[in-house]
PDB file of C-alpha atoms and ligand atoms in Angstrom:
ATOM      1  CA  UNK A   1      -1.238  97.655 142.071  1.00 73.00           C
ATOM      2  CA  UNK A   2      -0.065  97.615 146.119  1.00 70.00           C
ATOM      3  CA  UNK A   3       3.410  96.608 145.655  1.00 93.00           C
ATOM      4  CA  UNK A   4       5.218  96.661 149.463  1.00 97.00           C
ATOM      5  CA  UNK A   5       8.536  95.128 148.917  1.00 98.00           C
ATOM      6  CA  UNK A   6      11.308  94.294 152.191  1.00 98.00           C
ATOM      7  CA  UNK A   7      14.969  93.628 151.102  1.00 98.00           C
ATOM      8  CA  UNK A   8      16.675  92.189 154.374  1.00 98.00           C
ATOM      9  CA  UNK A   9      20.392  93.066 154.306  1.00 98.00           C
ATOM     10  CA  UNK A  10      23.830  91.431 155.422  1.00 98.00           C
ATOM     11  CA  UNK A  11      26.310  93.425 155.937  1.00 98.00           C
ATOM     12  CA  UNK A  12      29.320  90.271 156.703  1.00 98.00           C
ATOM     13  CA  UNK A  13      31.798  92.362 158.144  1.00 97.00           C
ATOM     14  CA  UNK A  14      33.568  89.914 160.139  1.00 97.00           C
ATOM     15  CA  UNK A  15      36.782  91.368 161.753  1.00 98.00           C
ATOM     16  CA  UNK A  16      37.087  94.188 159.138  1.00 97.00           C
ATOM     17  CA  UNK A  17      35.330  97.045 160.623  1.00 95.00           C
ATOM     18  CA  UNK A  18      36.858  96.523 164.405  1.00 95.00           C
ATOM     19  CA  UNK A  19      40.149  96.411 161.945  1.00 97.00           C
ATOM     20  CA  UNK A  20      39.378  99.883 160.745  1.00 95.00           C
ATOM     21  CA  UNK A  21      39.205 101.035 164.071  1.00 91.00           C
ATOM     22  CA  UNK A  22      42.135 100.065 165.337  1.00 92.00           C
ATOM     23  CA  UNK A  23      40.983  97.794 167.643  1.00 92.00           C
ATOM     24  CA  UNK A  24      43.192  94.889 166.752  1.00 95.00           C
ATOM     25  CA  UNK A  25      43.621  92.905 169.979  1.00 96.00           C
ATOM     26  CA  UNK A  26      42.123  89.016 170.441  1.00 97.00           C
ATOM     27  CA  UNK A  27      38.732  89.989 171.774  1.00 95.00           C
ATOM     28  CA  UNK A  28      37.445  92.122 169.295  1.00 93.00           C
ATOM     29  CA  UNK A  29      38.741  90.263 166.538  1.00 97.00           C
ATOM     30  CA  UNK A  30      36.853  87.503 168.171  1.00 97.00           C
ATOM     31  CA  UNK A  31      33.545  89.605 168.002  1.00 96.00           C
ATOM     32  CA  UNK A  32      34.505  89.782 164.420  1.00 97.00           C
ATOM     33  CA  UNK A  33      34.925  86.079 163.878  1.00 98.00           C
ATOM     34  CA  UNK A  34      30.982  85.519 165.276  1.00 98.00           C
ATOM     35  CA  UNK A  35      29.715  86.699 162.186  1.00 98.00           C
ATOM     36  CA  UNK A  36      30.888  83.165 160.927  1.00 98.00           C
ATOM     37  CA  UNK A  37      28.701  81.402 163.001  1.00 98.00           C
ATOM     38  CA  UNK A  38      25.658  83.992 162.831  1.00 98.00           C
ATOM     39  CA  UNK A  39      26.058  83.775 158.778  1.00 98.00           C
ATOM     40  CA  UNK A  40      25.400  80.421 158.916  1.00 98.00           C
ATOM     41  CA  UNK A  41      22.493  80.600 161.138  1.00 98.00           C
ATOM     42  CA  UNK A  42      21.498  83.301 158.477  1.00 98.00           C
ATOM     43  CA  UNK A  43      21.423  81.210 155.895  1.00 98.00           C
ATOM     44  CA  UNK A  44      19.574  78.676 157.410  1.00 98.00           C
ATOM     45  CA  UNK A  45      16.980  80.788 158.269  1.00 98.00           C
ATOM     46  CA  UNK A  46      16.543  82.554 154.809  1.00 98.00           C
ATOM     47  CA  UNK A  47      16.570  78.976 153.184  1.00 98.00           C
ATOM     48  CA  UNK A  48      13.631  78.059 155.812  1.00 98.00           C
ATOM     49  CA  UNK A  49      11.832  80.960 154.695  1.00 97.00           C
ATOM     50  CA  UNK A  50      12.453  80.748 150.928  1.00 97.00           C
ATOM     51  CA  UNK A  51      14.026  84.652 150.867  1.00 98.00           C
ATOM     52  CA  UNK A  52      16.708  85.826 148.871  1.00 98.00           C
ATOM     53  CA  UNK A  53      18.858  88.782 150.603  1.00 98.00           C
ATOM     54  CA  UNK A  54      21.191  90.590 149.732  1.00 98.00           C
ATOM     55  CA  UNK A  55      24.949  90.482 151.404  1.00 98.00           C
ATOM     56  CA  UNK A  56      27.372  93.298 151.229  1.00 98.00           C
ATOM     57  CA  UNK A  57      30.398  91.543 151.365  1.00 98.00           C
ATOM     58  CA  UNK A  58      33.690  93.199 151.868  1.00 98.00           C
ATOM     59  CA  UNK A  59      36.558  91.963 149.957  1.00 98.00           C
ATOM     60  CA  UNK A  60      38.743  91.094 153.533  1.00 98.00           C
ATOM     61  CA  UNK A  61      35.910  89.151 154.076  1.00 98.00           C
ATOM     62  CA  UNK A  62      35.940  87.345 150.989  1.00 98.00           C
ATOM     63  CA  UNK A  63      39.317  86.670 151.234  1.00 98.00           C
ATOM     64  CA  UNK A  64      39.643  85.932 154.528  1.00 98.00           C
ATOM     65  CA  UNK A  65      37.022  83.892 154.714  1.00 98.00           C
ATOM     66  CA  UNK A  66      36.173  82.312 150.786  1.00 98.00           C
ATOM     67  CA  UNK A  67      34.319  78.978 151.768  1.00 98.00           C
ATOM     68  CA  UNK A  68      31.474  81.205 154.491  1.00 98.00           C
ATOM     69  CA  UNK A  69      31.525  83.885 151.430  1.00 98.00           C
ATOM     70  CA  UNK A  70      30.807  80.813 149.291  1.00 98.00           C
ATOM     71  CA  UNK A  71      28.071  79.521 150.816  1.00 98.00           C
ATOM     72  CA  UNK A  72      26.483  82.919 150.307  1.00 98.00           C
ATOM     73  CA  UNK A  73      26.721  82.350 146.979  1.00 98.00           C
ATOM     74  CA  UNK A  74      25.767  78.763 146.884  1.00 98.00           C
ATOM     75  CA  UNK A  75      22.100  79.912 148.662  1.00 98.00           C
ATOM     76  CA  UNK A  76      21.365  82.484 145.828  1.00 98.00           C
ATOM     77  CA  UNK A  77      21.902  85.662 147.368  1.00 98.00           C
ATOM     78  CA  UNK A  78      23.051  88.711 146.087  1.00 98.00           C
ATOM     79  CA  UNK A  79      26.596  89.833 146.707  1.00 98.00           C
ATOM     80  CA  UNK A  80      27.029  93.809 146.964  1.00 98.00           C
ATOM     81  CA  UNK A  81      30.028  95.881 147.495  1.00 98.00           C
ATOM     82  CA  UNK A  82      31.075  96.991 151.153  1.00 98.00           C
ATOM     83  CA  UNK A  83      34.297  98.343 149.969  1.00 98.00           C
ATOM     84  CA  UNK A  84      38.225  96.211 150.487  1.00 98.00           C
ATOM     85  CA  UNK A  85      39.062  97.228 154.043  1.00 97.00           C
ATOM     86  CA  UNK A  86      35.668  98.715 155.397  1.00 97.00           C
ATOM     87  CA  UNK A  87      37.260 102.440 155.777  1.00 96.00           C
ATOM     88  CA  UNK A  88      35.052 105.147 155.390  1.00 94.00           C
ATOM     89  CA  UNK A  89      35.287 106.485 152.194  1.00 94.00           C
ATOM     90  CA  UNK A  90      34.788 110.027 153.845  1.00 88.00           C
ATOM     91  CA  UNK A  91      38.264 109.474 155.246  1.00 86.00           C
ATOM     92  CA  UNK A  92      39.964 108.746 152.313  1.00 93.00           C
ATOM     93  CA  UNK A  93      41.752 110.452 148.865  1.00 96.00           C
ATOM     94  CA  UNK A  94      39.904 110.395 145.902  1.00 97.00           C
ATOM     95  CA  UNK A  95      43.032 107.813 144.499  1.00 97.00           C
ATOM     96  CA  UNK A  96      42.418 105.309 147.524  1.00 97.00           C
ATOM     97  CA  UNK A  97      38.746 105.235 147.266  1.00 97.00           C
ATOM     98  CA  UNK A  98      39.273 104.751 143.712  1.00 97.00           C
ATOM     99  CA  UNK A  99      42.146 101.845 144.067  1.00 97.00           C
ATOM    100  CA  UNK A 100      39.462 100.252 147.206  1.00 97.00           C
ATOM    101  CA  UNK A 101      36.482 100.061 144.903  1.00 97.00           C
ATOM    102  CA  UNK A 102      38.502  98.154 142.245  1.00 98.00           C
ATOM    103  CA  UNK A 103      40.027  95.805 144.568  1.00 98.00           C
ATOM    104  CA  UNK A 104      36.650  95.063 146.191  1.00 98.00           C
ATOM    105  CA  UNK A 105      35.517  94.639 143.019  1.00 98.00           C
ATOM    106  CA  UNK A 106      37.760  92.344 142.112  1.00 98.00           C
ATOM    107  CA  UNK A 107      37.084  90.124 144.620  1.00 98.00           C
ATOM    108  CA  UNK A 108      33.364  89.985 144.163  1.00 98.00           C
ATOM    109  CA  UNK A 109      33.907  89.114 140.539  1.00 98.00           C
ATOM    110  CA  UNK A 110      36.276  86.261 141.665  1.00 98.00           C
ATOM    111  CA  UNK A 111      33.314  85.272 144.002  1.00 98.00           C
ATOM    112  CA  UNK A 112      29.830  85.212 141.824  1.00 98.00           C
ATOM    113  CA  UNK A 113      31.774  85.415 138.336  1.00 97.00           C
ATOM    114  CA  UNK A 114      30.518  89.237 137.780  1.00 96.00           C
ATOM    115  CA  UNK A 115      31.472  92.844 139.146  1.00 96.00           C
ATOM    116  CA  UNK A 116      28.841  94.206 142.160  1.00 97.00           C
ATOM    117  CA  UNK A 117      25.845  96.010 141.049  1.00 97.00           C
ATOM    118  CA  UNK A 118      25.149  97.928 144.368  1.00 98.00           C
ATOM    119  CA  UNK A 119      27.464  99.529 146.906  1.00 98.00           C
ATOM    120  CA  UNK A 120      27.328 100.162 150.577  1.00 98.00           C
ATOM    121  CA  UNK A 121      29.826 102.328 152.502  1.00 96.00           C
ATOM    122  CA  UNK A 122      31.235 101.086 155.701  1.00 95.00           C
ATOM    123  CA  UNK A 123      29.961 103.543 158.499  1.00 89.00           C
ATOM    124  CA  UNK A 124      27.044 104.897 155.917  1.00 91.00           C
ATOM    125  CA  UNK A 125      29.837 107.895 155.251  1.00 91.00           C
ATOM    126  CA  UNK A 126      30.268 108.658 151.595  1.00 94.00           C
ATOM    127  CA  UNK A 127      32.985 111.195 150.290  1.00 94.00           C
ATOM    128  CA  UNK A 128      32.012 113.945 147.933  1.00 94.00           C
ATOM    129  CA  UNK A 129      33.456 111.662 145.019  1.00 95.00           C
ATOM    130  CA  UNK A 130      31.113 108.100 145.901  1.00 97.00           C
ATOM    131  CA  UNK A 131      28.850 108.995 143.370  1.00 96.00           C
ATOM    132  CA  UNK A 132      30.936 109.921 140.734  1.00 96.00           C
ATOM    133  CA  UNK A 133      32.900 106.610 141.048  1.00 97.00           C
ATOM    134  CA  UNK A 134      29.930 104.378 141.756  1.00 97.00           C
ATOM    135  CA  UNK A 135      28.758 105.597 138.132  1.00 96.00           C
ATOM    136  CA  UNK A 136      32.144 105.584 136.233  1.00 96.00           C
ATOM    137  CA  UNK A 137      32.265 101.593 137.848  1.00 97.00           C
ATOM    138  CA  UNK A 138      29.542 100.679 136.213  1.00 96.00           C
ATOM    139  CA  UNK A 139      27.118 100.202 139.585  1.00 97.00           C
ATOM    140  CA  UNK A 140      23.369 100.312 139.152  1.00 97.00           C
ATOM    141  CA  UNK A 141      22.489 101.608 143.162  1.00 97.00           C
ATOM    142  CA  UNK A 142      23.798 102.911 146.184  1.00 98.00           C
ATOM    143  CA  UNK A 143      22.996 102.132 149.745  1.00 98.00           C
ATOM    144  CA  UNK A 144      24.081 104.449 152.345  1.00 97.00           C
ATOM    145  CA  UNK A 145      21.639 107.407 152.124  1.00 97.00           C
ATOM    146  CA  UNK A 146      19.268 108.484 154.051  1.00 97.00           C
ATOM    147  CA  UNK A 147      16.554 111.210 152.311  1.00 95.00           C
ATOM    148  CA  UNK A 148      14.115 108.974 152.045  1.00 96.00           C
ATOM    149  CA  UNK A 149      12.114 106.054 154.003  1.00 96.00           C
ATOM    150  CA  UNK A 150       9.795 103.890 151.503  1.00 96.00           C
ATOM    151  CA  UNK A 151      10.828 105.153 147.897  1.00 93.00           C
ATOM    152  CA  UNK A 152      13.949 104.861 146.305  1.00 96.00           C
ATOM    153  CA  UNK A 153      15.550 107.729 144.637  1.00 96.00           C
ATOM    154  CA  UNK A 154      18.018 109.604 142.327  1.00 96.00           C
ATOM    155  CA  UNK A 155      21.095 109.801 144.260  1.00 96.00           C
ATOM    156  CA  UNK A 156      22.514 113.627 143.462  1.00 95.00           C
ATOM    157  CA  UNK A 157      26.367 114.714 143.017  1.00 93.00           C
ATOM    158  CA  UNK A 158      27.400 118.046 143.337  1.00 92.00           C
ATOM    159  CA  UNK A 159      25.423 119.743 145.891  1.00 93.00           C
ATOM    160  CA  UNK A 160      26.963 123.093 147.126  1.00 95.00           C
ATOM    161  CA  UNK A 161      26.662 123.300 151.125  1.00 95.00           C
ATOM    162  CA  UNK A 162      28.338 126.601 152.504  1.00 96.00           C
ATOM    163  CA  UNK A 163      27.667 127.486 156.073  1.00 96.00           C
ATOM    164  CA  UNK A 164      25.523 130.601 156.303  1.00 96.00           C
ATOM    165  CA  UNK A 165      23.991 130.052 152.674  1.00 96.00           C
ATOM    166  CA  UNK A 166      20.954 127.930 151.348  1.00 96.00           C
ATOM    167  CA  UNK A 167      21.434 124.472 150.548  1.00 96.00           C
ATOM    168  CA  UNK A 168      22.015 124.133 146.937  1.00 95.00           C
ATOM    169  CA  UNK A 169      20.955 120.465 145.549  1.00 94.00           C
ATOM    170  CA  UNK A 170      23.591 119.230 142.916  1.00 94.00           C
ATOM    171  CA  UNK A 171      22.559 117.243 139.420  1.00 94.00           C
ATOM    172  CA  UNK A 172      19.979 113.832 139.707  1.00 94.00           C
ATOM    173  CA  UNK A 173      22.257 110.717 138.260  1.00 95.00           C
ATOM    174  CA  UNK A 174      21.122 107.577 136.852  1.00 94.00           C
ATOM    175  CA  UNK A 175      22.317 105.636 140.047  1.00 96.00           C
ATOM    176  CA  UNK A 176      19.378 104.485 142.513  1.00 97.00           C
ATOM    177  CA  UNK A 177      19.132 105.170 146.098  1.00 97.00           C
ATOM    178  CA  UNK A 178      18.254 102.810 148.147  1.00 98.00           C
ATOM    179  CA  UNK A 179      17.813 104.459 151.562  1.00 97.00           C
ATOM    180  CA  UNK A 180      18.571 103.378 154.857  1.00 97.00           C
ATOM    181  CA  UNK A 181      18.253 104.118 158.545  1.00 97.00           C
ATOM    182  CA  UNK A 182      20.468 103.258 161.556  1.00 96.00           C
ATOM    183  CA  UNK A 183      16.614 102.994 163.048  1.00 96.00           C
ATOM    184  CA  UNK A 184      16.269  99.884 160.842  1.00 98.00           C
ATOM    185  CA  UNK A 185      20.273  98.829 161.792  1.00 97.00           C
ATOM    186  CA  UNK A 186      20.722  95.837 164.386  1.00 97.00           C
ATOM    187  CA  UNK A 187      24.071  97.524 165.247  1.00 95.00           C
ATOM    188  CA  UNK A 188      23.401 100.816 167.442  1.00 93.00           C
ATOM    189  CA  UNK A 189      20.431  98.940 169.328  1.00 95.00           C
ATOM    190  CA  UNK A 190      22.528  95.712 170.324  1.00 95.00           C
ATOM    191  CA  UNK A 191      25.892  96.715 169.851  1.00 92.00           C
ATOM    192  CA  UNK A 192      27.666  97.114 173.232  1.00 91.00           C
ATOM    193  CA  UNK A 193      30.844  98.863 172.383  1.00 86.00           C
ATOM    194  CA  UNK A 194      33.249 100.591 175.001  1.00 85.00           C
ATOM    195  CA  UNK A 195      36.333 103.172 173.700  1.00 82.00           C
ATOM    196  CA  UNK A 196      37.841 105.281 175.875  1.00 84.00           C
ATOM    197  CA  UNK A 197      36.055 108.538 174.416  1.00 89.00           C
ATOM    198  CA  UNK A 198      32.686 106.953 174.139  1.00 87.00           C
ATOM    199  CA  UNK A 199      30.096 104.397 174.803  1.00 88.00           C
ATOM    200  CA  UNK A 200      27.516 102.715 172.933  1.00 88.00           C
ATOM    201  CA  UNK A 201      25.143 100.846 175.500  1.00 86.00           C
ATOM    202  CA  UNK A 202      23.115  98.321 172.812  1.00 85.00           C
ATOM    203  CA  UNK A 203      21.235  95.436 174.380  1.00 89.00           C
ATOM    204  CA  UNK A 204      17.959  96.287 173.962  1.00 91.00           C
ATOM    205  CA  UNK A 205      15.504  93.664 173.998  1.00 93.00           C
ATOM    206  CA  UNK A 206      15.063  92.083 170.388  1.00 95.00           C
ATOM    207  CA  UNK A 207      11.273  91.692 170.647  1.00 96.00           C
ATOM    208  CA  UNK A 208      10.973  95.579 171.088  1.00 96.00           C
ATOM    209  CA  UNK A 209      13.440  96.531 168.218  1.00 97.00           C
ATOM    210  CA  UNK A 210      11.653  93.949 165.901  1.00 98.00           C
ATOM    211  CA  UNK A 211       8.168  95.429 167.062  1.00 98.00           C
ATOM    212  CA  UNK A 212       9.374  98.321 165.864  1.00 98.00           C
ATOM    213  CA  UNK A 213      10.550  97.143 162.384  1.00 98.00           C
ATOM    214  CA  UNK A 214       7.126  95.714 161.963  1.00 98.00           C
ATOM    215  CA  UNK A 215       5.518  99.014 162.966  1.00 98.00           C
ATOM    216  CA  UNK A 216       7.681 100.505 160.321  1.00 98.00           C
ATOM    217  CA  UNK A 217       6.476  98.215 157.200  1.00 98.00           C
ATOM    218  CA  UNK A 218       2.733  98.412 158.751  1.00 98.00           C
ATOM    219  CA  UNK A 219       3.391 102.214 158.077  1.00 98.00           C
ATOM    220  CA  UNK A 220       4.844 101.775 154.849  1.00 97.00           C
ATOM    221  CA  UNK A 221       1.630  99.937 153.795  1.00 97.00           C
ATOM    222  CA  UNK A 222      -0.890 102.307 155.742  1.00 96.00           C
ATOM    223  CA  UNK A 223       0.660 105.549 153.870  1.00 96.00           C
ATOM    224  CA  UNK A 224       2.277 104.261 149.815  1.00 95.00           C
ATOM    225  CA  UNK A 225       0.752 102.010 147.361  1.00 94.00           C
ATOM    226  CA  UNK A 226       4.087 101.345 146.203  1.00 95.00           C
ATOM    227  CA  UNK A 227       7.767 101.166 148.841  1.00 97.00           C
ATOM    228  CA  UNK A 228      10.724  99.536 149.643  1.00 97.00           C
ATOM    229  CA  UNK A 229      11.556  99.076 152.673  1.00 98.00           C
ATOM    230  CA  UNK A 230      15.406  97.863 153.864  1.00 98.00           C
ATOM    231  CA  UNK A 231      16.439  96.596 156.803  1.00 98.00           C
ATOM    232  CA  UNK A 232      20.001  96.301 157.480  1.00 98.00           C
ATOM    233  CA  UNK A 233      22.021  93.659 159.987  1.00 98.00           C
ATOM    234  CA  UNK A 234      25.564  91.842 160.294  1.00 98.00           C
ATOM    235  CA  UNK A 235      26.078  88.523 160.876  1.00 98.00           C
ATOM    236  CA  UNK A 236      27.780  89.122 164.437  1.00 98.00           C
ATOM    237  CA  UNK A 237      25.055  91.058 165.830  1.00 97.00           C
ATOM    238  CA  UNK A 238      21.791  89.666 164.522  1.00 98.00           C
ATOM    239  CA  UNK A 239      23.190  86.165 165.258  1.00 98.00           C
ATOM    240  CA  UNK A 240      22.963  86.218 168.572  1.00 97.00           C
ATOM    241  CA  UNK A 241      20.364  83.173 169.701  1.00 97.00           C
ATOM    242  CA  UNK A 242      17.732  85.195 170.719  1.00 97.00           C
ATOM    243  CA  UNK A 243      17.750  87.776 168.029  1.00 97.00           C
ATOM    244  CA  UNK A 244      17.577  85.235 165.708  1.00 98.00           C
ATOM    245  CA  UNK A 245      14.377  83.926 167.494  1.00 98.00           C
ATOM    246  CA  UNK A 246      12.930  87.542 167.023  1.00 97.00           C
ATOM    247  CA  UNK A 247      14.316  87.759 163.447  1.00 98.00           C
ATOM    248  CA  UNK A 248      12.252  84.298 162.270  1.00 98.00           C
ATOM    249  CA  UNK A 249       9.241  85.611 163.888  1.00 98.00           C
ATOM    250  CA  UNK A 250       9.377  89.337 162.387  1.00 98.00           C
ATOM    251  CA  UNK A 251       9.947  87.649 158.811  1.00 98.00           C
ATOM    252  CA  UNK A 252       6.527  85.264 159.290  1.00 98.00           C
ATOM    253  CA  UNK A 253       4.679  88.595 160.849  1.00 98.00           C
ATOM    254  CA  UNK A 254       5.836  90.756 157.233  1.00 98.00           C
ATOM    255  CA  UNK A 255       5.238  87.655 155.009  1.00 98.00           C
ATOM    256  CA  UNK A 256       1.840  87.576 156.782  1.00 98.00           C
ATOM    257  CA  UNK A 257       1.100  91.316 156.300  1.00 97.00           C
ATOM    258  CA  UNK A 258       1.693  90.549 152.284  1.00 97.00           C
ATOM    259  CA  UNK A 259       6.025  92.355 152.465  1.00 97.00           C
ATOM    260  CA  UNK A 260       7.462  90.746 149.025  1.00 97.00           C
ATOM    261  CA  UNK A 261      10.895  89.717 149.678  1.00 98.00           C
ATOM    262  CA  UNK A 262      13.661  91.035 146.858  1.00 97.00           C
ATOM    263  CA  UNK A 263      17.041  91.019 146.769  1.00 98.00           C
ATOM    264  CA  UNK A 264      18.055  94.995 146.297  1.00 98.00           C
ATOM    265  CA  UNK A 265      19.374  94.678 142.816  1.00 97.00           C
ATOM    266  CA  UNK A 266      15.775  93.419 142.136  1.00 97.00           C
ATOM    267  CA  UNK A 267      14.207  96.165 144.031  1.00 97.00           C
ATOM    268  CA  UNK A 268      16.716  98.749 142.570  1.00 96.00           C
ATOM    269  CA  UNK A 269      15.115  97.552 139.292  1.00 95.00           C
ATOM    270  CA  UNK A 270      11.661  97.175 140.328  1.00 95.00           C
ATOM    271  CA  UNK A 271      12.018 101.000 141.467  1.00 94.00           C
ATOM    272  CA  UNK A 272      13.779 102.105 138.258  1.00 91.00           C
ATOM    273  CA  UNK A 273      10.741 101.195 136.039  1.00 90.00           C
ATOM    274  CA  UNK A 274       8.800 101.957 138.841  1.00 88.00           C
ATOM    275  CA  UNK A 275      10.021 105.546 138.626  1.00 79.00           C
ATOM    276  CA  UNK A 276       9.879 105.888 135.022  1.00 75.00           C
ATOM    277  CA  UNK A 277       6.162 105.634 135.269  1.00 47.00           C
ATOM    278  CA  UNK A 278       5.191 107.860 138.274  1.00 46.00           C
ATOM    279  CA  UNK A 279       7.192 110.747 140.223  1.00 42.00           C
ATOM    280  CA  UNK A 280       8.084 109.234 144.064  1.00 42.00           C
ATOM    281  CA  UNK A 281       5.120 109.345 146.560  1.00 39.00           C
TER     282      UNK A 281
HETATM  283 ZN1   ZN B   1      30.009  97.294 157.513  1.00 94.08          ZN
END
């Protein structure tokens, strides 16, 4: 049976990834701070449209802000790890990646009452030991991967890369992929952001980036009986007024073309049996 299911993703950083970057003065805290008001806007919007999404909540947000992390919760969405301080994990010791994850955790089982079942790195960056923690931490999926577009898969430890020889693909684990893109990210096609090494330019027009989207689950439908497909946004980028306007009307144009909305622990499930019956597309 067609099965075409969209998980719409929060990624409520606030001020914690302009905090990893060192960029600590008022106004890009402040940039931060707007995820507040675009979470809310969020909300509203997903309660309109009867969706449950999933949020990957970092534990400075949580702390830093518990009652806008609360309402989260109150709205029945699914709270997934986005690690303590939103460093990469690529940039840090085994030990702190280790000691981040738990704290995280922590938090998120002081939020919802239970421990995260999916993870997301901040940057999309994992280290060489993710995978191997993710499992020993009990998590049922990962989201930060990109080998795939519509099918989840079997994320892999292990694999030997050495320059000048032929890629060598480590062991299949039990823990699910669910892949992303920064294609389907609101952050690299709206994000202005200015360092003194680089620039981003962002500010592309909404209705073009969410014609896209669509184009992509219209795809997913034209070419696999069975996909997920995952879009990914933050509060303080997607809640800008008129990206909102183009996010309510890409949501009616899926629900139209038949997209069944799932949180990603649902779809992580939905995949596992999914993949127990029939190798990926
Ligand atoms: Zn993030």
């Amino acid at each position: 049976m067609p099965r075409h299911i969209v998980c719409l993703t929060f990624d409520f950083d606030t001020q914690s990834g302009f905090i990893a970057r060192g960029m600590t003065t008022p106004t890009p805290l402040s940039r931060g701070e707007f995820g507040l008001v675009g979470a809310r806007r969020i909300l509203a919007l997903l309660k309109s449209q009867n969706i449950r999404a999933t949020w990957f909540v970092p534990g400075f947000t949580i702390e830093s802000h518990p009652k806008a992390c609360q309402a989260v919760v109150e709205h029945g969405h699914e709270v997934a790890h986005h690690s303590w301080a939103h460093v990469p994990p690529a940039n840090q010791s085994r030990d702190e990646e280790e000691a981040d994850l738990k704290r995280a955790n922590a938090a998120i089982e002081r939020l919802t009452g239970q421990k995260a079942r999916g993870y997301r790195s901040p940057s999309w960056d994992l280290s060489d030991n993710t995978i191997d923690l993710l499992l020993a931490h009990g998590f049922l999926y990962d989201s930060s991967l990109m080998g795939a577009d519509y099918w989840p898969y079997r994320a892999r430890r292990g694999d030997r890369v050495t320059l000048g020889q032929p890629y060598g693909p480590g062991e299949e684990t039990a823990l699910i992929e669910m892949p992303i893109s920064w294609s389907l990210d609101d952050f690299p096609h709206f994000e202005f952001i200015r360092t003194p090494t680089s620039v981003l330019p962002g500010l592309q027009s909404a209705r073009a980036v969410m014609q896209n989207w669509l184009d992509e689950f219209l795809y997913m439908k034209k070419t696999v009986e069975w996909g997920v497909l995952t879009y990914t946004m933050h509060p303080y980028v997607i809640g800008r007024g008129y990206r909102m306007l183009g996010l309510e009307d890409l949501i009616e144009k899926l629900a139209a073309e038949g997209a069944v909305f799932m949180t990603m622990e649902e779809a992580a499930r939905a995949a596992q049996t999914h993949m127990g019956l029939s190798a990926p597309c």
